[in-house]
PDB file of C-alpha atoms in Angstrom:
ATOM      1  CA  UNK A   1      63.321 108.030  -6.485  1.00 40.00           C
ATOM      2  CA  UNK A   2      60.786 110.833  -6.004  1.00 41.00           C
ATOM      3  CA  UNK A   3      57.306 110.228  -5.183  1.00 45.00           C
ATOM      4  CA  UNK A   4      55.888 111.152  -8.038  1.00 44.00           C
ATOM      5  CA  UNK A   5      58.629 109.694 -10.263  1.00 48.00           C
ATOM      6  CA  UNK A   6      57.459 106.205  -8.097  1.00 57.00           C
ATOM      7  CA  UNK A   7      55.045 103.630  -9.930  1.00 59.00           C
ATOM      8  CA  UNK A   8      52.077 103.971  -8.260  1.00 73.00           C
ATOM      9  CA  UNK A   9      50.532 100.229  -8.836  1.00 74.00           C
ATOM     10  CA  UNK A  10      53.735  98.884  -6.979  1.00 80.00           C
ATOM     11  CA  UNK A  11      54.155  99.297  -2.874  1.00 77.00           C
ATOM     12  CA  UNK A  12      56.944 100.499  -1.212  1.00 78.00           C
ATOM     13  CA  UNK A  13      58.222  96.643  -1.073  1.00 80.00           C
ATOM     14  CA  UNK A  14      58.023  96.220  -5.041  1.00 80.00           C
ATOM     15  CA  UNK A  15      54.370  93.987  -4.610  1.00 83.00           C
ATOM     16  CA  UNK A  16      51.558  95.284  -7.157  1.00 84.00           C
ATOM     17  CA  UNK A  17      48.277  96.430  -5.328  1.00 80.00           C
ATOM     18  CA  UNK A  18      45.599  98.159  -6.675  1.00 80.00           C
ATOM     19  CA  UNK A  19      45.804 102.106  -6.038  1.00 83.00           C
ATOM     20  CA  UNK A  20      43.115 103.387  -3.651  1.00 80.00           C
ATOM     21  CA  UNK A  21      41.287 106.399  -4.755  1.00 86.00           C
ATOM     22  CA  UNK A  22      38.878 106.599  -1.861  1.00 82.00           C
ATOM     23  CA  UNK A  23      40.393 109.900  -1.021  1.00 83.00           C
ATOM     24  CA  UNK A  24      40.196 111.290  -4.475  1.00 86.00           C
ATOM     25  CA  UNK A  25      37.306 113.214  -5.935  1.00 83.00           C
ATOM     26  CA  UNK A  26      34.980 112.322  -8.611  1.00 89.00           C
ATOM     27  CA  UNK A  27      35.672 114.513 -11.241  1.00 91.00           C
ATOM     28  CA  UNK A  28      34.594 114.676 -14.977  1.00 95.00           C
ATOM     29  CA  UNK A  29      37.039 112.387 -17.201  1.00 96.00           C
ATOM     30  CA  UNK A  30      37.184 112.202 -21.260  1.00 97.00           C
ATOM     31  CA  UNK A  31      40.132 109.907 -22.898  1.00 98.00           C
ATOM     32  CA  UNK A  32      40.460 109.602 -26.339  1.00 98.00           C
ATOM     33  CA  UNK A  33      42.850 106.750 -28.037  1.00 98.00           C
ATOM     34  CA  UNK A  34      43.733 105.813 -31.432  1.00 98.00           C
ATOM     35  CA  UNK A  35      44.711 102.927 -33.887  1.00 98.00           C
ATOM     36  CA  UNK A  36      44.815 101.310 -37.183  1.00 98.00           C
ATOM     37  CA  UNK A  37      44.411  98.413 -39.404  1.00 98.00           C
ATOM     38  CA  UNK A  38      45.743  98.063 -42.361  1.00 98.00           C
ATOM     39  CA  UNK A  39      45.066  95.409 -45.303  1.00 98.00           C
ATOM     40  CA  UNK A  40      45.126  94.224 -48.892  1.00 98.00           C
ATOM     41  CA  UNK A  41      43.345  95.453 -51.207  1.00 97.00           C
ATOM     42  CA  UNK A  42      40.619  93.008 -52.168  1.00 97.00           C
ATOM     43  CA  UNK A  43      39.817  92.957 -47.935  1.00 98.00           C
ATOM     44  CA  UNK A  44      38.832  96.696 -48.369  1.00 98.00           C
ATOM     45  CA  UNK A  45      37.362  95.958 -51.412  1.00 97.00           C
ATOM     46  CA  UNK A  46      34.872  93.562 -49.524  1.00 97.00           C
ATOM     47  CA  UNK A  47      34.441  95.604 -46.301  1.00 98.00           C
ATOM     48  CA  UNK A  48      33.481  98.684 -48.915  1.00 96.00           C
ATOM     49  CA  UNK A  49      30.902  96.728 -51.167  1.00 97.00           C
ATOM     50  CA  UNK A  50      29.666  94.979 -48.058  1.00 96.00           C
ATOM     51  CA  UNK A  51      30.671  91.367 -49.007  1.00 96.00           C
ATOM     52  CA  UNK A  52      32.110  90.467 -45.904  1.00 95.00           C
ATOM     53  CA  UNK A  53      30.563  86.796 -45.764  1.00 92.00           C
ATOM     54  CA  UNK A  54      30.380  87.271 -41.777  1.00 93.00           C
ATOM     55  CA  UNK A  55      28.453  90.430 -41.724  1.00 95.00           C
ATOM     56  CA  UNK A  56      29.174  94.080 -41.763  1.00 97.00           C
ATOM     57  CA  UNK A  57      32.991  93.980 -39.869  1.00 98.00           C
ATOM     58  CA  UNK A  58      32.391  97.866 -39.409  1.00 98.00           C
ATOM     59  CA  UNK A  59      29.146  97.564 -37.157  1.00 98.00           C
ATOM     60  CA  UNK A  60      30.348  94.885 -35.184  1.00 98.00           C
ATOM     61  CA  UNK A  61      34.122  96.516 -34.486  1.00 98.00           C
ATOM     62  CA  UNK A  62      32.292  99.396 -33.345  1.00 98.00           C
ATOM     63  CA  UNK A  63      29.878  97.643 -30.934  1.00 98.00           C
ATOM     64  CA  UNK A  64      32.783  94.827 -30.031  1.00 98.00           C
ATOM     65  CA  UNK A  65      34.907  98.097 -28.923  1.00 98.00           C
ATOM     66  CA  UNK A  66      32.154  99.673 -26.867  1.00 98.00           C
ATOM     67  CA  UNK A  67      31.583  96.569 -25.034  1.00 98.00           C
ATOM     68  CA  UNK A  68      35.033  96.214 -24.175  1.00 98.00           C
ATOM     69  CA  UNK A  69      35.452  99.407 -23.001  1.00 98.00           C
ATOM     70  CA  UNK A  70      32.593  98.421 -20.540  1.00 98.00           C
ATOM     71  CA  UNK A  71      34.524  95.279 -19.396  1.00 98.00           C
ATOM     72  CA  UNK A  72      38.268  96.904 -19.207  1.00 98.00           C
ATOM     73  CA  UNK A  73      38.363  96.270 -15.456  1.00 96.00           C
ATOM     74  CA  UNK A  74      37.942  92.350 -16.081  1.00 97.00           C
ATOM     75  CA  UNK A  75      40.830  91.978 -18.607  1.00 96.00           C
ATOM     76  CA  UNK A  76      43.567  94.514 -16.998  1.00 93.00           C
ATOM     77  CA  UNK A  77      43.795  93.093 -13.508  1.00 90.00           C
ATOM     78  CA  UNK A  78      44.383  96.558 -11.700  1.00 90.00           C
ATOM     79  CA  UNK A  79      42.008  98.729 -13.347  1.00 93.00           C
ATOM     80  CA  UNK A  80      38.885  99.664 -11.083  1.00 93.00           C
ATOM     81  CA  UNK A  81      35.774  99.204 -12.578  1.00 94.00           C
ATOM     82  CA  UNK A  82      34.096 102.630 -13.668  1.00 96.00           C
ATOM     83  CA  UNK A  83      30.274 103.717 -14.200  1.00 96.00           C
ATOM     84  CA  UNK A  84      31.604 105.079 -17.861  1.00 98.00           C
ATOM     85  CA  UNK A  85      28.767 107.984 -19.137  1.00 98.00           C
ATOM     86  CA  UNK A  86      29.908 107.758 -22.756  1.00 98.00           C
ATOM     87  CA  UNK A  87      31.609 105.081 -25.283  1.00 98.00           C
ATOM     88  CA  UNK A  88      32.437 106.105 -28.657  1.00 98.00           C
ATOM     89  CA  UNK A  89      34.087 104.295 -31.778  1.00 98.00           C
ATOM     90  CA  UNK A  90      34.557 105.666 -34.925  1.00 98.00           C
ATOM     91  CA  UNK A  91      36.539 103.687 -38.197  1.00 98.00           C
ATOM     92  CA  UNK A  92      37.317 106.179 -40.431  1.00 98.00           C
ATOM     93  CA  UNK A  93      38.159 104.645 -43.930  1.00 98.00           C
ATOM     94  CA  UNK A  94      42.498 105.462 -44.982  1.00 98.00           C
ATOM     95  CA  UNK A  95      43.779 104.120 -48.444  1.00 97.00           C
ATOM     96  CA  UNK A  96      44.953 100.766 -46.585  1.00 98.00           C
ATOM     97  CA  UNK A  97      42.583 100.715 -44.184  1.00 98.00           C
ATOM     98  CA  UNK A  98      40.593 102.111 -41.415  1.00 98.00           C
ATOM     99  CA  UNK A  99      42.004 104.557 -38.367  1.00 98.00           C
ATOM    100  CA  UNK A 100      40.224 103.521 -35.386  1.00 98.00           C
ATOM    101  CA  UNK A 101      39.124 106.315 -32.405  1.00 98.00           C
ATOM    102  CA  UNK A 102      37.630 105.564 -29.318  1.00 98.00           C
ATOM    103  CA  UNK A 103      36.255 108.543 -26.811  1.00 98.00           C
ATOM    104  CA  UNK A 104      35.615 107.358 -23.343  1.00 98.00           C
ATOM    105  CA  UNK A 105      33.627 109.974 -20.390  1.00 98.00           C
ATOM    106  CA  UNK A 106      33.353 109.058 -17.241  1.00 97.00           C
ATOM    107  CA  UNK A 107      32.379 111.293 -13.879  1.00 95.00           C
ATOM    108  CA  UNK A 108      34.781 109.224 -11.411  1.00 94.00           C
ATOM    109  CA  UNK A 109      37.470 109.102  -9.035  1.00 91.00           C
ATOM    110  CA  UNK A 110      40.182 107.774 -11.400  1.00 91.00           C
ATOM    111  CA  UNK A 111      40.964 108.554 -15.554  1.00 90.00           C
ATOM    112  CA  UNK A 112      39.572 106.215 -18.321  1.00 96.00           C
ATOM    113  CA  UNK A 113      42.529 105.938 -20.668  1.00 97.00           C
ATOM    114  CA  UNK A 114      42.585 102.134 -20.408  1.00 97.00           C
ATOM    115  CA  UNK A 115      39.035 101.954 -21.408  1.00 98.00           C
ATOM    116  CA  UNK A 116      39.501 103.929 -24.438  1.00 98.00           C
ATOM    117  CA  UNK A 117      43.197 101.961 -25.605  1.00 98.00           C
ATOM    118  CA  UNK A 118      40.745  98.642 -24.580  1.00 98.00           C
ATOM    119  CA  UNK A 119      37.897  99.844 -26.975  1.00 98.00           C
ATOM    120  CA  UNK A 120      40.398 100.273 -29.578  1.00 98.00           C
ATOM    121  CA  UNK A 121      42.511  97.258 -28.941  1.00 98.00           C
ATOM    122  CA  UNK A 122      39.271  94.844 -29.228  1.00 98.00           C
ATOM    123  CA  UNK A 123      37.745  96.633 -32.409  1.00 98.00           C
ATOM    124  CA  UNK A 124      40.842  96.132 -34.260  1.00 98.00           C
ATOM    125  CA  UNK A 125      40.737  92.467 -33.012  1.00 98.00           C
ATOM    126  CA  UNK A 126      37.309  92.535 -34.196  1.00 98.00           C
ATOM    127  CA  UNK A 127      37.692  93.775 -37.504  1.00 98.00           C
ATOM    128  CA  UNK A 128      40.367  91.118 -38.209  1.00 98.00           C
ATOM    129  CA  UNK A 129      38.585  88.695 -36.782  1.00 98.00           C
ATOM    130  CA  UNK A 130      35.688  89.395 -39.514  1.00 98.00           C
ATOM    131  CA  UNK A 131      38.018  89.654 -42.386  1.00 98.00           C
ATOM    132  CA  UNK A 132      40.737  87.049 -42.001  1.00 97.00           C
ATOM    133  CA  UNK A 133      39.514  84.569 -44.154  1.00 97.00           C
ATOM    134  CA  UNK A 134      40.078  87.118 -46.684  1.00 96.00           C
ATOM    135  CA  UNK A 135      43.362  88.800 -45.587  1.00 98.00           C
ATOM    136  CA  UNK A 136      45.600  87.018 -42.926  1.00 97.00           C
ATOM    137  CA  UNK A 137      48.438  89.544 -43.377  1.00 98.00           C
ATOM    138  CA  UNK A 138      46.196  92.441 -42.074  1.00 98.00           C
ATOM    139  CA  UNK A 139      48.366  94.879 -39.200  1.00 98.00           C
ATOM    140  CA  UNK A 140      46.899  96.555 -36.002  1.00 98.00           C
ATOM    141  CA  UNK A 141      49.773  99.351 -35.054  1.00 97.00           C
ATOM    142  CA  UNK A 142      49.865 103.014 -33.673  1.00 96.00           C
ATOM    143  CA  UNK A 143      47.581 102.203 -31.094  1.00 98.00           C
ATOM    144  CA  UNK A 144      47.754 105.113 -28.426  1.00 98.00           C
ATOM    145  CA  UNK A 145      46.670 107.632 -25.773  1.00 98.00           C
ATOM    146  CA  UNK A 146      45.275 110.818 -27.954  1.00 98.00           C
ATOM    147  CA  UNK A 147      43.680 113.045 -25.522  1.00 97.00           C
ATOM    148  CA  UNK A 148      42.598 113.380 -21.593  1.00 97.00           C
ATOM    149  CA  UNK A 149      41.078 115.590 -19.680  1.00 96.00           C
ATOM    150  CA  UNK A 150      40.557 115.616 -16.269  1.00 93.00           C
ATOM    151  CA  UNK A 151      41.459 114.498 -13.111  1.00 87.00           C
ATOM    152  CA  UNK A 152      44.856 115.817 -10.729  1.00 84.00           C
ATOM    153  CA  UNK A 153      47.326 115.683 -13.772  1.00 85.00           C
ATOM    154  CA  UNK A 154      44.829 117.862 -15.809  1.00 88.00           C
ATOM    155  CA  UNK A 155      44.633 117.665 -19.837  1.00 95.00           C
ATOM    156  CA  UNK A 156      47.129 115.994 -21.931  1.00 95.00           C
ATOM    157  CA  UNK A 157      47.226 115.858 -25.807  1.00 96.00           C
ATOM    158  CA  UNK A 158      49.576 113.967 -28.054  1.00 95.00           C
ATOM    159  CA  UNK A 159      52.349 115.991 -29.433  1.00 91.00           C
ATOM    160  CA  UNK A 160      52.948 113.549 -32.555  1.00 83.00           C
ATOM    161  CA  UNK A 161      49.491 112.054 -34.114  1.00 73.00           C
ATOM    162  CA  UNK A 162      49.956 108.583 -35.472  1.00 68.00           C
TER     163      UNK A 162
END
């Protein structure tokens, strides 16, 4: 196996470690991930004429993914923690739901992909969270890696949007 075919969270005697990027240099980074949720009708009914009995599930997915996105290096045990510039989450209304986009910048030594799949992840969660009372069948799918920029591997864009 090549080097750079080799995983690079796992040592040369198969034990995880945390990569060290003391040697690399900080650089601008911008990832951009995606998802969805998708429900009945009467739950987007609800969301829509703001009669969510917990509050506005919108607001609160949005702020719920920037915070996580801020915390990504508690939850995913080899992820370094990163001073991140700019959070972003947009839910963008679909005829069975909402498509969910987080944009993540960072000037650092390592990419912020995680934070922006995280930021996704946890306003998805969020949004069913709000609305389950309503709709227990709701689905969170297609969540994935969009867009980065930056860093040694340079920019990458998804060939096939979900």
């Amino acid at each position: 196996m090549s080097e750079s075919q080799r995983l690079s969270h796992v040592d040369a005697r198969g034990r995880v470690r945390m990569v060290d990027v003391s040697d690399k240099a900080a650089t601008a980074r911008e990832a951009v991930a995606r998802g969805t949720i998708t429900m009945s009708r009467e739950a987007l009914r609800l969301i829509r004429s703001h009669a969510i009995a917990k509050g506005d599930p919108l607001q609160t997915a949005r702020l719920a993914g920037i915070m996580a996105a801020k915390q990504t290096s508690a939850l995913i045990p080899l992820c370094h923690p990163l001073p991140l510039t700019h959070v972003s989450v947009e839910l963008t209304p679909t005829r069975t739901g909402y498509r969910i986009e987080s944009r993540v910048r960072t000037s650092s030594q390592t990419g912020v992909e995680m934070e922006a799949l995280t930021a996704v992840s946890v306003a998805a969660l969020t949004v069913y969270d709000m609305v389950k009372a309503v709709d227990k069948e709701m689905v969170i799918g297609d969540i994935c890696l969009v867009e980065k920029k930056g860093g040694r591997s340079g920019h990458y864009r998804r060939r096939r949007q979900p």
